[in-house]
Amino acid sequence: MIRIGVIGYGYWGPNIVRNFNSIEGACVAAVCDMNPNALKKVNAAWPNIRTTTESTEIIAAGDIDAIAVVTPVYTHYELARKALQEGKHVFVEKPFTSTSAQAAELNELAARKNLTIMVDHTFLFTGAVRKIKELMDEGTLGNLYYFDSMRVNLGLFQHDINVIWDLAPHDLSIMDYLVQDAPQAIVATGTSHFNGLEDVAYVSCYFSNNMIAHFNVNWLSPVKVRTMLIGGDKKMLVWNDLEADEKIKIYDKGADVQNREGVYNLLINYRSGDVWMPKVEVTEALKLEASYFVDCVSHNTAPINDGHAGMRVVKILEAANHSLLNKGAMTYL
């Protein structure tokens, strides 16, 4: 039985507690939050879980095997570091850390102590992303041309991170998981309208194989949009996460280039074929992720969303911030 201590019971914490308590082989032993009202909610919903306002109490507890850090990003490094030093496995909310240097230090510490780090890249465990991964591994899309994502809505404004650090980690982690290559350079533009933190931003990632990825993140959209387009030389894919059914559509559309003699040396033919909707498994992603974490800890295996995956995302976020500060200058990784 893996006994878990959860630090943070705000927006996401209740989901973490519920899912870890619902899977075989794990239970939540304690919850920490600085807000006494949050702890009252824990006591009402889970009377068997002990509560505290002191994170050190949970981290040092001898009956706890793993710590789930569900707090603002600026606290992740210190809480995870203390947990690892106490011999605890760590599950950390995204983004992993505030800097890649912090991420590298935590990864080194976990490796030295033979402990597991998992970063909460929840979307990797959705039925849609797992289906897209399956299709891409089968070569359905062919060689990739572009990876385009829009994640916009009205709010929730954060007080400690900009919209890129808040929303983009979801899609950057998906790109990191699906694309068998790493970006070489980043360009980011954005602006702030309220509290000095960018609330509308655009991030472009450039790859060595001429593929480009683009991310539109926005806290000021009048509508909520969660759409991803992935184009290859064989097929093109659209994922609309807000669709109740038919979340993924595969288009047999594209452009073929042929060399011809005469006036036009280059002729582009457009291909328009069938559209099909693969079946997507409907499961709660966080429950699968929680179960996967317990399995990785139990069998001492590295998760796909380990600290190194988290660090790769943080490096892109750092580069995006650098580009923002330099008015969209290209930043090389």
Short mmCIF file of C-alpha atoms in Angstrom, two decimals:
data_model
loop_
_atom_site.label_atom_id
_atom_site.label_comp_id
_atom_site.label_asym_id
_atom_site.label_seq_id
_atom_site.Cartn_x
_atom_site.Cartn_y
_atom_site.Cartn_z
CA MET A 1 0.00 0.00 0.00
CA ILE A 2 1.45 3.36 -1.08
CA ARG A 3 0.48 5.99 1.48
CA ILE A 4 0.35 9.51 0.07
CA GLY A 5 0.52 12.92 1.68
CA VAL A 6 -1.06 15.75 -0.32
CA ILE A 7 0.18 19.32 0.07
CA GLY A 8 -2.37 21.80 -1.27
CA TYR A 9 -6.16 21.49 -1.24
CA GLY A 10 -7.18 24.37 -3.49
CA TYR A 11 -8.57 24.06 -7.01
CA TRP A 12 -6.87 20.79 -8.04
CA GLY A 13 -6.14 19.22 -4.67
CA PRO A 14 -9.61 17.69 -4.13
CA ASN A 15 -9.28 15.87 -7.46
CA ILE A 16 -5.87 14.53 -6.46
CA VAL A 17 -7.19 13.25 -3.12
CA ARG A 18 -10.30 11.68 -4.66
CA ASN A 19 -8.39 9.82 -7.37
CA PHE A 20 -5.53 8.53 -5.23
CA ASN A 21 -8.11 7.31 -2.71
CA SER A 22 -10.07 5.49 -5.41
CA ILE A 23 -7.33 3.26 -6.78
CA GLU A 24 -6.12 -0.10 -5.56
CA GLY A 25 -2.78 -0.10 -3.80
CA ALA A 26 -2.86 3.50 -2.55
CA CYS A 27 -4.51 5.77 -0.04
CA VAL A 28 -4.21 9.37 1.05
CA ALA A 29 -2.96 9.43 4.63
CA ALA A 30 -2.71 13.17 5.21
CA VAL A 31 -3.52 16.53 3.63
CA CYS A 32 -1.81 19.83 4.28
CA ASP A 33 -3.10 23.31 3.46
CA MET A 34 -2.39 26.69 5.00
CA ASN A 35 -6.08 27.59 4.80
CA PRO A 36 -8.08 26.16 7.75
CA ASN A 37 -11.29 26.36 5.70
CA ALA A 38 -9.77 24.04 3.11
CA LEU A 39 -8.93 21.55 5.85
CA LYS A 40 -12.51 21.69 7.10
CA LYS A 41 -13.59 20.54 3.65
CA VAL A 42 -11.12 17.65 3.86
CA ASN A 43 -12.44 16.64 7.27
CA ALA A 44 -16.02 16.73 6.02
CA ALA A 45 -15.35 14.71 2.89
CA TRP A 46 -12.63 12.38 4.23
CA PRO A 47 -12.88 12.03 8.01
CA ASN A 48 -10.21 9.31 8.07
CA ILE A 49 -7.55 11.59 6.59
CA ARG A 50 -5.52 13.58 9.09
CA THR A 51 -4.95 17.25 8.31
CA THR A 52 -2.35 19.87 9.14
CA THR A 53 -1.27 23.37 8.18
CA GLU A 54 2.42 22.40 8.40
CA SER A 55 3.97 20.84 5.27
CA THR A 56 7.02 19.67 7.24
CA GLU A 57 4.75 17.48 9.35
CA ILE A 58 3.63 15.51 6.30
CA ILE A 59 7.03 15.45 4.61
CA ALA A 60 8.74 14.04 7.72
CA ALA A 61 5.98 11.54 8.58
CA GLY A 62 7.27 8.00 8.76
CA ASP A 63 4.02 6.43 7.57
CA ILE A 64 3.95 8.35 4.25
CA ASP A 65 5.67 6.98 1.15
CA ALA A 66 4.98 9.71 -1.41
CA ILE A 67 4.17 13.41 -1.47
CA ALA A 68 1.81 15.05 -3.96
CA VAL A 69 2.70 18.73 -4.37
CA VAL A 70 -0.40 20.62 -5.54
CA THR A 71 0.68 24.18 -4.78
CA PRO A 72 1.74 27.31 -6.74
CA VAL A 73 4.74 26.73 -9.00
CA TYR A 74 7.13 28.91 -7.01
CA THR A 75 6.79 26.45 -4.08
CA HIS A 76 7.33 23.25 -6.09
CA TYR A 77 11.12 23.11 -5.91
CA GLU A 78 11.46 23.56 -2.15
CA LEU A 79 8.64 21.17 -1.24
CA ALA A 80 9.80 18.49 -3.70
CA ARG A 81 13.42 18.84 -2.59
CA LYS A 82 12.51 18.36 1.08
CA ALA A 83 10.32 15.38 0.23
CA LEU A 84 13.07 13.69 -1.77
CA GLN A 85 15.60 14.34 0.99
CA GLU A 86 13.22 12.57 3.37
CA GLY A 87 13.10 9.56 1.03
CA LYS A 88 9.65 10.25 -0.37
CA HIS A 89 8.55 9.74 -3.96
CA VAL A 90 7.11 12.89 -5.50
CA PHE A 91 4.07 13.72 -7.65
CA VAL A 92 4.25 17.40 -8.70
CA GLU A 93 1.63 19.64 -10.29
CA LYS A 94 2.59 21.24 -13.61
CA PRO A 95 4.76 23.08 -14.43
CA PHE A 96 7.44 21.05 -12.66
CA THR A 97 9.57 23.92 -11.34
CA SER A 98 10.19 27.64 -11.86
CA THR A 99 13.55 27.05 -13.59
CA SER A 100 15.28 24.25 -15.46
CA ALA A 101 18.18 24.44 -12.99
CA GLN A 102 15.77 23.56 -10.18
CA ALA A 103 14.37 20.69 -12.27
CA ALA A 104 17.87 19.34 -12.98
CA GLU A 105 18.73 19.41 -9.27
CA LEU A 106 15.57 17.52 -8.32
CA ASN A 107 16.17 14.92 -11.03
CA GLU A 108 19.72 14.37 -9.80
CA LEU A 109 18.53 14.05 -6.20
CA ALA A 110 15.81 11.56 -7.15
CA ALA A 111 18.28 9.46 -9.16
CA ARG A 112 20.78 9.42 -6.29
CA LYS A 113 18.12 8.26 -3.83
CA ASN A 114 16.40 5.91 -6.33
CA LEU A 115 13.07 7.75 -5.98
CA THR A 116 10.31 8.44 -8.51
CA ILE A 117 9.33 11.89 -9.74
CA MET A 118 6.13 12.25 -11.75
CA VAL A 119 4.94 15.58 -13.15
CA ASP A 120 1.18 15.97 -13.44
CA HIS A 121 0.89 16.13 -17.23
CA THR A 122 -2.67 14.86 -16.99
CA PHE A 123 -3.56 15.17 -20.67
CA LEU A 124 -1.12 12.39 -21.58
CA PHE A 125 -3.60 9.99 -19.97
CA THR A 126 -6.70 11.13 -21.84
CA GLY A 127 -8.21 8.72 -24.31
CA ALA A 128 -7.68 11.28 -27.09
CA VAL A 129 -3.93 11.72 -26.57
CA ARG A 130 -3.40 7.99 -26.18
CA LYS A 131 -5.27 7.40 -29.45
CA ILE A 132 -3.26 10.12 -31.23
CA LYS A 133 -0.05 8.53 -29.95
CA GLU A 134 -1.20 5.16 -31.29
CA LEU A 135 -2.00 6.67 -34.71
CA MET A 136 1.31 8.48 -34.92
CA ASP A 137 3.30 5.41 -33.87
CA GLU A 138 1.54 3.50 -36.67
CA GLY A 139 2.63 6.18 -39.15
CA THR A 140 -0.95 7.20 -39.98
CA LEU A 141 -0.08 10.89 -40.33
CA GLY A 142 3.31 10.35 -41.95
CA ASN A 143 6.09 12.90 -41.57
CA LEU A 144 4.85 15.87 -39.56
CA TYR A 145 4.54 19.35 -41.06
CA TYR A 146 2.94 21.26 -38.20
CA PHE A 147 1.52 21.02 -34.68
CA ASP A 148 -0.99 23.76 -33.92
CA SER A 149 -2.81 24.29 -30.64
CA MET A 150 -5.36 26.77 -29.28
CA ARG A 151 -6.17 26.80 -25.56
CA VAL A 152 -8.18 29.90 -24.70
CA ASN A 153 -10.92 30.94 -22.26
CA LEU A 154 -12.00 33.84 -20.03
CA GLY A 155 -9.85 33.53 -16.86
CA LEU A 156 -8.69 32.11 -14.49
CA PHE A 157 -6.08 34.84 -13.96
CA GLN A 158 -3.03 33.77 -11.97
CA HIS A 159 -1.11 36.07 -9.67
CA ASP A 160 2.30 34.40 -9.89
CA ILE A 161 2.70 33.14 -13.47
CA ASN A 162 1.71 34.39 -16.92
CA VAL A 163 -0.67 32.68 -19.33
CA ILE A 164 2.15 30.74 -21.01
CA TRP A 165 3.25 29.12 -17.75
CA ASP A 166 -0.37 28.50 -16.78
CA LEU A 167 -1.91 27.03 -19.95
CA ALA A 168 0.90 26.08 -22.34
CA PRO A 169 2.39 23.25 -20.19
CA HIS A 170 -0.64 21.13 -21.09
CA ASP A 171 0.03 21.31 -24.82
CA LEU A 172 3.82 21.45 -24.57
CA SER A 173 3.75 18.19 -22.60
CA ILE A 174 1.51 16.65 -25.27
CA MET A 175 3.90 17.80 -28.01
CA ASP A 176 6.89 16.46 -26.05
CA TYR A 177 5.14 13.09 -25.76
CA LEU A 178 3.92 12.82 -29.35
CA VAL A 179 6.71 14.37 -31.40
CA GLN A 180 9.87 12.30 -31.68
CA ASP A 181 12.13 15.34 -31.79
CA ALA A 182 13.00 18.36 -29.66
CA PRO A 183 12.56 21.99 -30.72
CA GLN A 184 15.69 23.94 -31.51
CA ALA A 185 14.37 27.48 -31.12
CA ILE A 186 11.44 29.34 -29.59
CA VAL A 187 9.70 32.59 -30.49
CA ALA A 188 7.08 34.06 -28.17
CA THR A 189 5.01 37.21 -28.26
CA GLY A 190 2.36 38.42 -25.85
CA THR A 191 1.02 41.29 -23.83
CA SER A 192 -0.45 42.13 -20.45
CA HIS A 193 -3.62 44.11 -19.84
CA PHE A 194 -4.14 43.89 -16.08
CA ASN A 195 -1.52 42.78 -13.57
CA GLY A 196 1.80 42.92 -15.43
CA LEU A 197 1.68 39.25 -16.41
CA GLU A 198 1.00 38.32 -20.04
CA ASP A 199 -2.62 37.25 -20.44
CA VAL A 200 -2.54 36.75 -24.23
CA ALA A 201 0.43 35.03 -25.86
CA TYR A 202 1.65 33.07 -28.87
CA VAL A 203 4.53 30.60 -28.81
CA SER A 204 6.21 29.05 -31.86
CA CYS A 205 8.65 26.13 -31.72
CA TYR A 206 11.01 25.43 -34.62
CA PHE A 207 12.36 21.95 -35.30
CA SER A 208 15.33 20.73 -37.32
CA ASN A 209 13.14 18.75 -39.76
CA ASN A 210 11.25 21.86 -40.92
CA MET A 211 8.30 21.13 -38.64
CA ILE A 212 6.78 24.03 -36.74
CA ALA A 213 4.59 24.03 -33.64
CA HIS A 214 2.41 26.96 -32.61
CA PHE A 215 0.51 27.59 -29.37
CA ASN A 216 -2.17 30.21 -28.81
CA VAL A 217 -2.93 30.74 -25.10
CA ASN A 218 -5.32 33.38 -23.84
CA TRP A 219 -7.12 34.32 -20.60
CA LEU A 220 -9.26 36.93 -22.37
CA SER A 221 -11.22 34.92 -24.92
CA PRO A 222 -15.03 35.28 -24.87
CA VAL A 223 -15.29 31.58 -25.72
CA LYS A 224 -13.55 28.48 -24.49
CA VAL A 225 -11.55 26.66 -27.19
CA ARG A 226 -9.48 23.49 -26.80
CA THR A 227 -8.39 22.51 -30.29
CA MET A 228 -5.28 20.89 -31.72
CA LEU A 229 -4.36 20.34 -35.37
CA ILE A 230 -1.54 18.01 -36.41
CA GLY A 231 -0.65 17.85 -40.08
CA GLY A 232 1.49 15.27 -41.83
CA ASP A 233 2.30 14.33 -45.41
CA LYS A 234 -0.17 11.42 -45.31
CA LYS A 235 -3.08 12.54 -43.12
CA MET A 236 -4.18 15.48 -41.00
CA LEU A 237 -5.78 15.30 -37.57
CA VAL A 238 -8.08 17.60 -35.61
CA TRP A 239 -8.70 17.12 -31.89
CA ASN A 240 -11.48 19.15 -30.30
CA ASP A 241 -11.40 18.36 -26.61
CA LEU A 242 -14.73 20.08 -25.99
CA GLU A 243 -16.61 17.69 -28.28
CA ALA A 244 -18.68 15.19 -26.35
CA ASP A 245 -18.36 12.68 -29.18
CA GLU A 246 -16.06 12.47 -32.19
CA LYS A 247 -13.24 14.26 -30.39
CA ILE A 248 -10.73 13.21 -33.05
CA LYS A 249 -11.18 13.47 -36.80
CA ILE A 250 -8.66 12.16 -39.33
CA TYR A 251 -8.67 13.88 -42.72
CA ASP A 252 -7.24 12.22 -45.80
CA LYS A 253 -6.28 15.62 -47.11
CA GLY A 254 -2.98 17.09 -48.14
CA ALA A 255 -0.79 18.45 -50.87
CA ASP A 256 1.48 16.47 -53.18
CA VAL A 257 4.31 18.10 -55.10
CA GLN A 258 5.32 16.88 -58.55
CA ASN A 259 8.02 18.10 -60.91
CA ARG A 260 6.82 18.91 -64.42
CA GLU A 261 8.58 20.20 -67.48
CA GLY A 262 7.35 23.37 -69.10
CA VAL A 263 6.26 26.70 -67.74
CA TYR A 264 5.72 25.45 -64.20
CA ASN A 265 8.60 23.42 -62.81
CA LEU A 266 6.70 22.73 -59.62
CA LEU A 267 3.10 21.57 -59.54
CA ILE A 268 1.14 21.13 -56.32
CA ASN A 269 -1.75 18.69 -56.38
CA TYR A 270 -4.31 18.80 -53.60
CA ARG A 271 -5.67 15.59 -52.15
CA SER A 272 -9.13 15.43 -50.58
CA GLY A 273 -10.33 12.05 -49.35
CA ASP A 274 -12.42 10.58 -46.57
CA VAL A 275 -12.83 11.79 -43.02
CA TRP A 276 -13.02 9.24 -40.23
CA MET A 277 -13.47 9.41 -36.48
CA PRO A 278 -11.58 6.80 -34.44
CA LYS A 279 -13.11 5.57 -31.21
CA VAL A 280 -11.68 7.30 -28.15
CA GLU A 281 -11.76 5.60 -24.77
CA VAL A 282 -13.67 7.60 -22.16
CA THR A 283 -11.90 7.41 -18.81
CA GLU A 284 -10.88 9.93 -16.17
CA ALA A 285 -7.31 10.81 -17.08
CA LEU A 286 -6.25 11.72 -13.56
CA LYS A 287 -7.37 8.34 -12.21
CA LEU A 288 -5.25 6.57 -14.83
CA GLU A 289 -2.33 8.84 -14.01
CA ALA A 290 -2.66 8.23 -10.27
CA SER A 291 -2.76 4.47 -10.85
CA TYR A 292 0.27 4.76 -13.14
CA PHE A 293 2.19 6.67 -10.47
CA VAL A 294 1.50 3.96 -7.90
CA ASP A 295 2.54 1.29 -10.40
CA CYS A 296 5.79 3.12 -11.22
CA VAL A 297 6.63 3.53 -7.54
CA SER A 298 5.77 -0.11 -6.77
CA HIS A 299 7.87 -1.50 -9.64
CA ASN A 300 10.63 1.14 -9.62
CA THR A 301 10.05 2.12 -13.25
CA ALA A 302 10.47 5.56 -14.82
CA PRO A 303 7.18 7.17 -15.90
CA ILE A 304 6.72 8.78 -19.31
CA ASN A 305 5.99 12.04 -17.48
CA ASP A 306 9.01 11.89 -15.20
CA GLY A 307 11.14 14.78 -14.01
CA HIS A 308 13.10 14.82 -17.25
CA ALA A 309 9.90 15.28 -19.28
CA GLY A 310 8.93 18.02 -16.84
CA MET A 311 12.32 19.69 -17.28
CA ARG A 312 12.01 19.67 -21.08
CA VAL A 313 8.72 21.57 -20.78
CA VAL A 314 10.25 24.04 -18.30
CA LYS A 315 13.14 24.71 -20.71
CA ILE A 316 10.64 25.69 -23.41
CA LEU A 317 8.76 27.89 -20.93
CA GLU A 318 12.03 29.59 -19.95
CA ALA A 319 12.92 30.19 -23.60
CA ALA A 320 9.44 31.60 -24.24
CA ASN A 321 9.84 34.04 -21.34
CA HIS A 322 13.25 35.10 -22.67
CA SER A 323 11.76 35.70 -26.11
CA LEU A 324 8.88 37.69 -24.58
CA LEU A 325 11.30 39.96 -22.74
CA ASN A 326 13.15 40.56 -26.00
CA LYS A 327 10.09 41.47 -28.08
CA GLY A 328 9.79 38.11 -29.83
CA ALA A 329 13.47 37.48 -30.51
CA MET A 330 14.31 33.90 -31.46
CA THR A 331 15.69 32.02 -28.47
CA TYR A 332 17.73 28.88 -29.09
CA LEU A 333 17.54 25.84 -26.85
#
